[in-house]
Amino acid sequence: MTFVFKNRPITRTVSLFTLLLLAPALTPRPSLAEERRLPADEGISGLQQALRKLRTTARLVFVTAHPDDEDAGMLTLEARGHGASVVLVTLNRGEGGQNRTGSELFDALGVLRTLELLAAGQYYGVEQRFTRVADFGFSKNAEETFNKWGGHDAALGDVVRVIRETRPDVLVSRFQGAPRDGHGNHQAAGVVAREAFKAAADPSRFPDQLKEGLAPWQAKKLYTDNVRQNEDYSLRLDVGAYDPALGVSYAQFGLEGYSHQLSQGAGGGRLSPGRRYSFYKLLESSVSSTSAKEQSFYDGIDTTLPGLAARLGSEESKAPFLRAQLVEIERRVTEASAAFKPDDPAEAAPSLLAGLRLVNELIDRIEASPLGAPAKSELLGHLRTKREQFEAASNLALGLALEVAVDGDAPAASTEPVEIPASQRTFLMAVPGQSFTLTARLYNRSKHTVVPDDIRLDLPAGWQSSEVRRTLKPLAAGDDAFVRFRVKVADEAQYTRPYWRRGDAQVESIVTIDSPNYSTRALPPWPVNAVAAYGVNGEKGAIRGVAQARYADPVFGQEQRPLAVGPPVSVELQPSTQIVSSTRLDEAEVIVGVRN
């Protein structure tokens, strides 16, 4: 269809929904938007890194301003090398910047840069959060930035929320909050990080968060980045150190991720092997230090599993079982590390599954204990993280894989799993009210016999599913089992789209949040997931997967993306960007594409 508009200005409206669905085409491969794991997170390499995480309870939050401001090498060293749980908080999504790869600007650019940063973050190994403030273009100083953001509280409140939710040992600011940081957004990020260090522990600040169930939290240390080698630094980290599990240094691996931010021209950088350092300065600390120069962010902090008991102080007496059980869990991690063999990683599985059982038992005992709410929340947060880590490590040791593939509009009456060739698949997203079929298949690639207990779907409220067929049986090496489902999408199902918006991106500098339960998250979760529960030699485990729609791309071959929910009909303008005079009587031709 072609429409011609005469003597009328055209205001461009960007389809953020379309941009999110096209994420695989817009972002470098592999992309977090596609829920693909990196090769470094699979097999022996993945298991080695998973064991590192099980040995520590270290938590770090890193605060910066825009996508591409982060210290990629440091984040990779901490998350992958030291096994810490690392959260990257980026105040805005880069909406006010330039775009070197396409015509997306403002909020559409913000979504694109979010996807690029998520792709980069896969390499860093970090969780990512964002605040409500928007990038409005270049700013000369922090004061101008805060004026645009309506003061400090929009960004500060969201950073405080992240700190109270994740309860880090260490808070690190990318910027110092001074003119040397350059961009006013950078300076503001440095100011906000310092304020958040104390505000998160103050119950009088952002009390609505406490009403939601969050508790004040005081991180033990505050550091700042943007420190030069010839200045008074506290910590020097060799991000150029080689990691055999990655095959390159942390700086090299981090830069490989950083280079996925193509809209900012970051695709060309590469590093040679060799030493490379990042410098940080300690600003505040509640732990004693024996030296002006530290060896790690966690000097003076007990990050061992048994150390969780010591953090309770006098309250430890209310849970006399705690320390002994934490020691036993740590022993299982040590056993698994000793049993791990590159040619037979499944040797580590029995100890890992036993550790998972002990963690689940301890969670139940903590929940039933007389511990106070703050102590209970602190322990349960760490133990639930350990549960996820034990599950992930067990699955890697056993070589388990769970594929959740949309079959499309295959006949519901069919009793066999229908394998539709990718070249014939056109089912890319679900529509409210629609029914479709999918198959969840569990593969055993270990020498152990794996007994599937159940495979079930995790669906949004209002969705329905029924089993068409299941073949759950004990799985010897190389065997698989599946459950085939018929899924009915809720009539009022929410579209898969960003949860934030602005009415006028050129005026508003704070976004509106449509779904508060997603606040500070990078994107909403994908709607359809599967969970397979299994047993090995009497111990229980679980593996999870996101439903994928597969298709054939004429350039890249067979592709897949997580199943999304969209409208039955969508409309797109071509060209998507056009300048039209509001005073001259010129005609402007616009092609409108309509897709069912």
XYZ file of C-alpha atoms in Angstrom:
596
model
C 0.000 0.000 0.000
C 1.177 3.545 -0.686
C -0.202 6.663 0.967
C 0.632 10.215 -0.084
C 0.372 12.966 2.555
C -0.013 16.536 1.288
C 1.011 19.675 3.223
C 0.925 17.849 6.552
C 3.845 17.269 8.933
C 4.496 13.650 9.735
C 5.411 12.707 13.306
C 7.394 9.501 13.427
C 6.125 6.863 15.855
C 8.592 4.043 16.423
C 7.304 0.540 17.022
C 9.251 -0.564 20.089
C 7.343 -3.841 19.927
C 8.651 -4.519 16.419
C 12.184 -3.561 17.442
C 12.114 -6.018 20.343
C 10.803 -8.851 18.174
C 13.450 -8.143 15.542
C 16.199 -8.240 18.162
C 17.949 -11.249 16.586
C 18.348 -9.337 13.332
C 19.431 -6.099 14.985
C 21.971 -7.376 17.493
C 25.167 -9.341 16.887
C 24.956 -13.061 17.288
C 24.703 -14.574 19.822
C 22.345 -12.249 21.701
C 20.773 -12.436 25.124
C 17.555 -11.447 23.401
C 17.677 -14.909 21.813
C 18.358 -16.691 25.127
C 21.408 -18.407 23.643
C 24.271 -19.476 25.858
C 27.846 -18.749 24.931
C 30.155 -21.702 24.271
C 32.152 -20.538 27.312
C 29.096 -21.254 29.470
C 28.732 -24.832 28.249
C 30.565 -28.076 28.900
C 33.845 -28.182 30.794
C 34.423 -24.424 30.619
C 30.973 -23.687 31.984
C 31.340 -26.218 34.796
C 34.714 -24.822 35.874
C 33.173 -21.366 36.209
C 30.068 -22.749 37.937
C 32.281 -24.365 40.592
C 33.964 -21.005 41.186
C 30.591 -19.446 41.918
C 29.670 -22.172 44.367
C 32.799 -21.445 46.442
C 31.917 -17.820 47.227
C 29.068 -15.645 48.459
C 30.653 -12.399 47.156
C 28.235 -9.834 45.729
C 29.085 -6.634 43.881
C 26.980 -3.851 42.343
C 28.588 -1.621 39.687
C 26.862 1.700 38.868
C 27.394 3.582 35.619
C 25.523 6.050 33.402
C 25.119 4.763 29.815
C 25.521 1.516 27.913
C 29.256 1.331 26.948
C 30.503 3.153 30.110
C 31.231 -0.110 31.949
C 34.643 -1.586 32.754
C 34.231 -4.795 30.749
C 37.468 -6.404 31.904
C 36.786 -5.842 35.617
C 33.214 -7.126 35.393
C 34.396 -10.258 33.576
C 37.195 -10.843 36.104
C 34.827 -10.546 39.076
C 31.902 -12.543 37.660
C 33.740 -15.235 35.706
C 37.170 -15.312 37.335
C 36.264 -14.812 40.998
C 32.742 -16.266 40.763
C 31.070 -13.246 42.380
C 27.421 -12.390 41.793
C 27.725 -9.097 39.899
C 24.954 -6.641 39.034
C 25.555 -3.912 36.456
C 23.282 -0.898 37.058
C 23.089 1.473 34.081
C 21.150 4.648 34.869
C 19.747 5.138 31.376
C 19.543 3.263 28.101
C 21.458 5.700 25.884
C 18.282 7.114 24.289
C 19.836 10.510 23.613
C 22.890 9.307 21.702
C 23.684 8.812 18.065
C 23.177 5.640 16.063
C 25.941 4.416 13.771
C 24.077 1.402 12.421
C 20.540 2.525 11.601
C 17.834 5.141 11.849
C 16.498 4.305 15.328
C 16.574 7.281 17.680
C 15.196 8.190 21.114
C 13.275 5.340 22.776
C 13.794 2.936 19.873
C 17.528 3.557 20.189
C 17.202 2.950 23.918
C 15.718 -0.482 23.257
C 18.421 -1.258 20.704
C 21.189 -0.236 23.090
C 19.566 -2.269 25.852
C 19.698 -5.335 23.611
C 23.313 -4.605 22.708
C 24.304 -4.193 26.359
C 22.529 -7.436 27.240
C 24.520 -9.172 24.496
C 27.700 -7.661 25.961
C 26.652 -8.670 29.465
C 26.505 -12.316 28.435
C 30.276 -12.142 28.094
C 30.743 -10.247 31.347
C 28.547 -12.788 33.172
C 26.495 -10.144 34.996
C 22.872 -9.440 35.850
C 21.665 -6.083 34.523
C 19.370 -3.380 35.891
C 18.301 0.086 34.691
C 16.693 3.140 36.278
C 13.843 5.372 35.104
C 15.910 8.338 33.960
C 16.507 8.854 30.245
C 19.513 10.038 28.290
C 18.445 13.426 26.889
C 21.631 14.159 24.943
C 24.931 15.707 25.937
C 24.992 17.436 29.305
C 27.760 19.729 30.540
C 27.548 19.000 34.274
C 25.714 17.102 37.000
C 23.534 20.073 37.935
C 22.098 20.292 34.421
C 21.486 16.551 34.409
C 19.652 16.573 37.745
C 17.540 19.519 36.578
C 16.437 17.454 33.584
C 15.767 14.443 35.820
C 13.693 16.460 38.274
C 16.259 16.085 41.045
C 18.156 13.118 42.417
C 15.345 10.860 43.604
C 14.274 9.170 40.342
C 17.706 7.659 39.694
C 18.655 7.404 43.373
C 15.469 5.570 44.347
C 15.993 2.924 41.673
C 19.648 2.364 42.599
C 18.602 2.064 46.254
C 15.983 -0.488 45.199
C 18.622 -2.590 43.431
C 20.909 -2.445 46.471
C 18.097 -3.452 48.820
C 17.048 -6.296 46.539
C 20.521 -7.704 45.804
C 22.224 -6.809 49.158
C 25.804 -6.491 47.849
C 28.995 -6.645 49.918
C 30.573 -3.979 47.721
C 29.236 -0.996 45.759
C 31.444 0.319 42.939
C 30.887 3.587 41.087
C 32.214 3.897 37.554
C 32.477 7.667 37.992
C 33.620 9.989 40.749
C 30.870 12.594 40.521
C 33.367 15.282 39.457
C 34.117 17.325 36.290
C 36.852 14.841 35.334
C 34.040 12.369 34.495
C 33.101 14.481 31.463
C 29.461 14.058 30.393
C 26.985 15.445 32.939
C 25.232 12.064 33.051
C 28.577 10.539 34.086
C 29.016 13.071 36.865
C 25.447 12.498 38.045
C 25.990 8.722 38.109
C 28.983 9.219 40.393
C 26.944 11.424 42.719
C 24.013 8.990 42.794
C 26.236 5.988 43.562
C 27.769 7.740 46.584
C 24.375 8.827 47.850
C 22.910 5.355 47.341
C 25.640 3.776 49.487
C 24.159 5.488 52.560
C 20.552 5.963 51.458
C 20.005 2.216 50.980
C 20.736 1.695 54.689
C 18.495 4.565 55.862
C 14.915 3.423 56.639
C 13.697 7.005 56.275
C 14.743 7.062 52.592
C 12.247 5.635 50.098
C 9.993 4.105 52.777
C 7.539 2.835 50.140
C 10.138 0.192 49.286
C 10.056 -1.005 52.892
C 6.265 -1.325 52.677
C 6.806 -3.648 49.704
C 8.900 -5.929 51.909
C 12.415 -4.680 51.147
C 14.737 -3.973 54.070
C 17.492 -1.378 54.484
C 20.929 -2.596 53.470
C 24.392 -1.224 54.139
C 27.079 -2.402 51.742
C 30.400 -2.861 53.505
C 32.563 -0.967 51.015
C 32.288 1.816 48.430
C 34.825 2.172 45.615
C 35.182 4.540 42.688
C 36.599 3.910 39.229
C 38.069 6.512 36.843
C 41.338 6.390 38.783
C 44.652 6.703 36.973
C 47.729 4.592 37.576
C 49.759 7.563 38.871
C 47.099 8.503 41.430
C 46.387 7.273 44.950
C 44.535 4.054 44.152
C 43.571 1.357 46.666
C 43.183 -1.622 44.371
C 44.901 -2.697 41.160
C 43.277 -5.555 39.260
C 45.087 -7.418 36.495
C 42.251 -7.839 34.003
C 44.838 -9.041 31.496
C 45.291 -12.283 33.455
C 44.778 -15.403 31.336
C 41.865 -17.711 32.200
C 42.239 -21.273 30.827
C 38.473 -21.762 31.114
C 37.937 -18.897 28.667
C 41.026 -19.380 26.526
C 41.799 -15.646 26.666
C 42.280 -12.952 29.295
C 39.371 -11.316 31.116
C 40.058 -8.068 29.274
C 39.989 -9.845 25.913
C 36.814 -11.763 26.708
C 35.141 -8.659 28.108
C 36.054 -6.617 25.042
C 34.576 -9.314 22.816
C 31.303 -8.652 24.626
C 31.757 -4.874 24.657
C 32.172 -4.901 20.866
C 28.538 -6.018 20.483
C 27.493 -2.406 21.074
C 27.615 -1.635 17.374
C 25.251 1.348 17.398
C 27.974 3.171 19.339
C 30.793 2.151 17.016
C 32.333 -0.285 19.502
C 32.733 -3.166 17.077
C 36.368 -2.703 16.067
C 38.333 -3.070 19.286
C 40.574 -6.074 19.988
C 43.336 -6.678 22.538
C 46.559 -8.665 22.442
C 47.482 -10.979 25.334
C 49.398 -9.419 28.196
C 48.993 -7.591 31.474
C 46.389 -4.883 31.680
C 45.213 -3.153 34.833
C 42.129 -1.452 36.242
C 42.508 0.876 39.229
C 39.957 1.576 41.972
C 39.956 3.785 45.066
C 38.262 2.835 48.339
C 36.035 5.691 49.514
C 34.219 4.213 52.512
C 34.456 0.962 54.444
C 33.021 -0.647 57.571
C 35.695 -3.376 57.683
C 39.238 -3.043 58.951
C 42.066 -3.052 56.438
C 45.625 -4.176 57.092
C 47.133 -2.389 54.112
C 46.606 0.740 52.052
C 46.844 -1.430 48.936
C 44.234 -4.186 48.697
C 44.262 -7.456 46.814
C 40.539 -7.612 46.034
C 37.258 -5.788 46.575
C 36.501 -8.285 49.354
C 39.547 -7.802 51.571
C 38.311 -8.017 55.161
C 34.977 -9.605 54.151
C 34.288 -13.277 54.807
C 32.780 -14.561 51.550
C 32.859 -18.269 52.442
C 29.656 -20.244 52.892
C 30.201 -20.763 56.657
C 30.814 -17.022 56.866
C 27.080 -16.490 56.374
C 26.527 -17.747 59.910
C 29.030 -15.286 61.383
C 27.150 -12.391 59.759
C 24.177 -13.039 62.040
C 26.050 -12.045 65.187
C 24.060 -12.875 68.311
C 21.142 -14.099 66.212
C 23.121 -17.151 65.160
C 22.015 -18.788 68.413
C 18.444 -18.862 67.052
C 19.608 -21.237 64.300
C 22.102 -23.590 66.010
C 22.001 -25.932 63.022
C 23.122 -23.264 60.548
C 26.912 -23.274 60.728
C 27.261 -27.068 60.633
C 24.991 -27.346 57.601
C 26.826 -24.560 55.770
C 30.102 -26.399 56.420
C 28.534 -29.563 55.006
C 27.362 -27.724 51.879
C 30.850 -26.277 51.419
C 32.271 -29.786 51.761
C 30.085 -30.947 48.864
C 31.475 -28.147 46.697
C 35.018 -29.206 47.611
C 34.182 -32.828 46.771
C 32.710 -31.845 43.416
C 35.779 -29.768 42.553
C 38.063 -32.684 43.425
C 35.933 -35.172 41.465
C 35.757 -32.986 38.351
C 37.649 -34.500 35.438
C 37.844 -32.844 32.018
C 37.283 -36.192 30.303
C 34.402 -37.147 32.626
C 32.742 -34.114 34.238
C 29.806 -36.296 35.363
C 32.001 -37.501 38.237
C 31.188 -34.196 39.955
C 27.414 -34.649 39.627
C 26.717 -36.790 42.759
C 28.340 -34.255 45.091
C 26.622 -31.340 43.334
C 23.185 -32.951 43.566
C 23.817 -33.778 47.233
C 24.757 -30.143 47.805
C 21.533 -29.069 46.101
C 19.539 -31.287 48.450
C 21.288 -29.831 51.495
C 20.591 -26.282 50.319
C 16.887 -27.052 49.826
C 16.720 -28.613 53.288
C 18.449 -25.596 54.822
C 16.073 -23.177 53.090
C 13.121 -25.008 54.676
C 14.736 -24.908 58.120
C 15.577 -21.198 57.849
C 12.023 -20.356 56.790
C 10.675 -22.192 59.840
C 13.270 -20.746 62.249
C 12.709 -17.938 64.811
C 15.320 -15.734 63.124
C 14.354 -12.086 62.693
C 13.136 -10.879 59.334
C 16.373 -9.094 58.259
C 18.582 -12.087 59.126
C 16.177 -14.514 57.509
C 15.965 -12.421 54.332
C 19.765 -12.176 54.107
C 20.271 -15.923 54.477
C 17.462 -16.945 52.158
C 18.725 -14.593 49.457
C 22.150 -16.235 49.485
C 20.754 -19.773 49.732
C 18.336 -19.301 46.828
C 21.248 -18.066 44.737
C 23.200 -21.168 45.769
C 20.238 -23.351 44.785
C 20.301 -21.889 41.276
C 24.074 -22.322 41.087
C 23.937 -25.957 42.254
C 21.222 -26.687 39.692
C 23.237 -25.090 36.888
C 26.448 -26.886 37.880
C 24.667 -30.254 38.183
C 23.156 -29.899 34.720
C 26.536 -29.002 33.236
C 28.214 -31.960 34.926
C 25.542 -34.322 33.569
C 25.491 -32.721 30.128
C 21.716 -32.322 30.318
C 19.867 -30.264 27.730
C 16.215 -29.187 27.651
C 14.867 -28.013 24.310
C 11.482 -26.302 24.245
C 10.487 -25.913 20.598
C 7.261 -24.516 19.189
C 5.763 -26.949 16.695
C 3.417 -24.287 15.393
C -0.050 -25.138 14.170
C 0.569 -28.889 14.038
C -2.593 -30.997 14.395
C -3.480 -31.431 18.058
C -4.577 -35.030 17.422
C -1.093 -36.139 16.395
C 0.485 -38.455 18.969
C 4.036 -38.108 17.663
C 6.212 -35.034 18.120
C 5.948 -33.143 14.857
C 9.269 -31.926 13.499
C 8.422 -29.238 10.959
C 11.417 -28.310 8.779
C 12.673 -24.832 9.647
C 12.212 -23.775 6.033
C 8.474 -24.414 6.362
C 7.936 -22.739 9.717
C 6.179 -19.391 9.734
C 5.112 -19.396 13.373
C 7.236 -16.616 14.916
C 4.966 -15.296 17.654
C 1.763 -16.137 19.459
C -1.434 -14.110 19.256
C -3.939 -13.644 22.109
C -6.601 -16.358 21.934
C -4.516 -18.595 19.681
C -3.673 -22.271 20.266
C -0.434 -23.944 19.254
C 1.678 -26.974 20.109
C 5.178 -27.244 21.501
C 7.475 -30.069 22.533
C 9.766 -30.016 25.585
C 12.517 -32.615 25.172
C 15.109 -33.630 27.777
C 18.452 -35.066 26.601
C 20.873 -37.078 28.757
C 24.469 -36.886 27.568
C 26.142 -38.340 30.674
C 27.080 -41.874 31.733
C 24.559 -41.734 34.619
C 20.993 -42.932 34.253
C 18.696 -39.924 34.524
C 15.092 -40.501 35.576
C 12.716 -37.698 34.500
C 10.089 -37.096 37.189
C 8.085 -34.539 35.250
C 8.249 -31.890 32.551
C 5.850 -29.007 33.034
C 5.200 -25.587 31.556
C 5.424 -22.302 33.423
C 2.804 -20.030 31.820
C 1.409 -16.546 32.525
C -1.927 -16.171 34.289
C -4.893 -17.041 32.068
C -2.928 -19.301 29.707
C -3.904 -22.970 29.494
C -2.024 -26.109 28.519
C -2.811 -29.784 28.131
C -0.573 -32.744 27.411
C -0.864 -34.441 24.050
C 1.698 -37.133 24.768
C 4.554 -37.900 27.154
C 7.411 -40.419 26.972
C 9.055 -40.051 30.375
C 11.321 -43.028 31.032
C 14.735 -43.681 32.578
C 17.337 -42.213 30.248
C 20.588 -44.026 29.588
C 23.495 -42.216 27.953
C 22.331 -40.588 24.709
C 18.603 -41.113 25.391
C 15.902 -38.452 25.444
C 12.313 -38.066 26.604
C 9.654 -35.526 25.710
C 6.281 -34.114 26.624
C 4.162 -32.535 23.934
C 1.717 -29.788 24.938
C -1.199 -27.970 23.416
C -1.103 -24.355 24.613
C -3.951 -21.843 24.589
C -2.900 -18.189 24.819
C -5.041 -16.070 27.132
C -7.461 -13.790 25.312
C -6.056 -10.832 27.261
C -2.416 -11.894 27.021
C 0.041 -9.022 27.252
C 2.197 -8.290 24.227
C 5.932 -8.902 24.553
C 7.212 -5.344 24.597
C 9.177 -2.885 26.747
C 7.477 -2.108 30.053
C 8.438 1.590 29.979
C 7.449 4.488 27.697
C 7.513 8.244 27.151
C 4.783 10.367 25.619
C 7.247 12.830 24.069
C 10.800 11.569 23.978
C 12.157 15.028 23.130
C 10.653 16.594 26.256
C 10.348 13.943 28.965
C 13.498 12.792 30.741
C 11.912 10.230 33.058
C 10.110 7.196 31.661
C 6.696 5.968 32.749
C 6.658 2.415 34.099
C 3.631 0.413 32.902
C 4.440 -2.712 34.959
C 5.937 -1.805 38.362
C 6.764 -5.457 39.097
C 9.425 -5.239 36.345
C 10.923 -2.017 37.727
C 14.722 -1.783 37.144
C 14.708 -4.982 35.046
C 16.252 -4.890 31.597
C 13.197 -6.340 29.813
C 10.067 -8.311 30.743
C 10.501 -12.094 30.921
C 9.602 -14.332 27.998
C 6.109 -15.788 28.478
C 6.554 -19.553 28.000
C 9.081 -21.598 29.968
C 9.485 -25.287 30.790
C 10.919 -27.038 33.851
C 12.099 -30.654 33.858
C 12.560 -32.355 37.238
C 14.768 -35.446 37.322
C 16.555 -37.853 39.608
C 20.018 -39.427 39.574
C 20.885 -42.152 42.097
C 18.215 -40.916 44.482
C 19.189 -37.229 44.310
C 16.924 -34.654 42.649
C 17.684 -31.910 40.143
C 15.915 -29.549 37.742
C 16.638 -27.857 34.429
C 14.774 -24.975 32.812
C 14.312 -23.716 29.271
C 12.610 -20.915 27.330
C 10.199 -21.797 24.516
C 11.799 -21.073 21.151
C 10.288 -20.398 17.735
C 12.575 -21.663 14.974
C 12.705 -20.419 11.428
C 14.968 -20.263 8.384
C 16.783 -17.001 7.720
C 17.873 -16.593 4.069
C 21.268 -15.220 5.165
C 22.081 -16.806 8.527
C 20.345 -20.153 8.029
C 18.263 -21.820 10.731
C 17.562 -19.364 13.507
C 15.529 -19.305 16.673
C 14.194 -16.709 19.061
C 12.175 -16.923 22.256
C 8.460 -17.167 21.625
C 6.843 -13.734 21.952
C 3.243 -12.518 22.017
C 2.116 -9.959 19.459
C -0.928 -8.520 17.721
C -2.700 -10.392 14.926
C -1.958 -7.532 12.528
C 1.004 -5.156 12.568
C 1.780 -2.092 10.463
C 5.155 -0.631 9.548
C 6.092 2.521 7.658
C 8.892 2.584 5.095
C 11.042 4.601 5.219
C 10.791 4.689 8.989
C 12.427 8.132 9.177
C 11.591 11.034 6.906
C 11.809 14.819 7.110
C 8.780 16.638 5.720
C 8.359 20.388 5.476
C 5.412 21.788 7.418
C 5.228 24.923 5.221
C 5.905 23.749 1.651
C 3.287 21.889 -0.376
C 5.567 18.997 -1.305
C 4.181 15.481 -1.439
C 5.733 12.746 0.702
C 5.389 9.123 -0.304
C 5.166 6.569 2.485
C 4.918 2.812 1.979
C 2.832 1.052 4.606
C 3.442 -2.644 5.138
C 0.748 -4.740 6.812
C 1.534 -8.207 8.187
C -0.855 -10.836 9.544
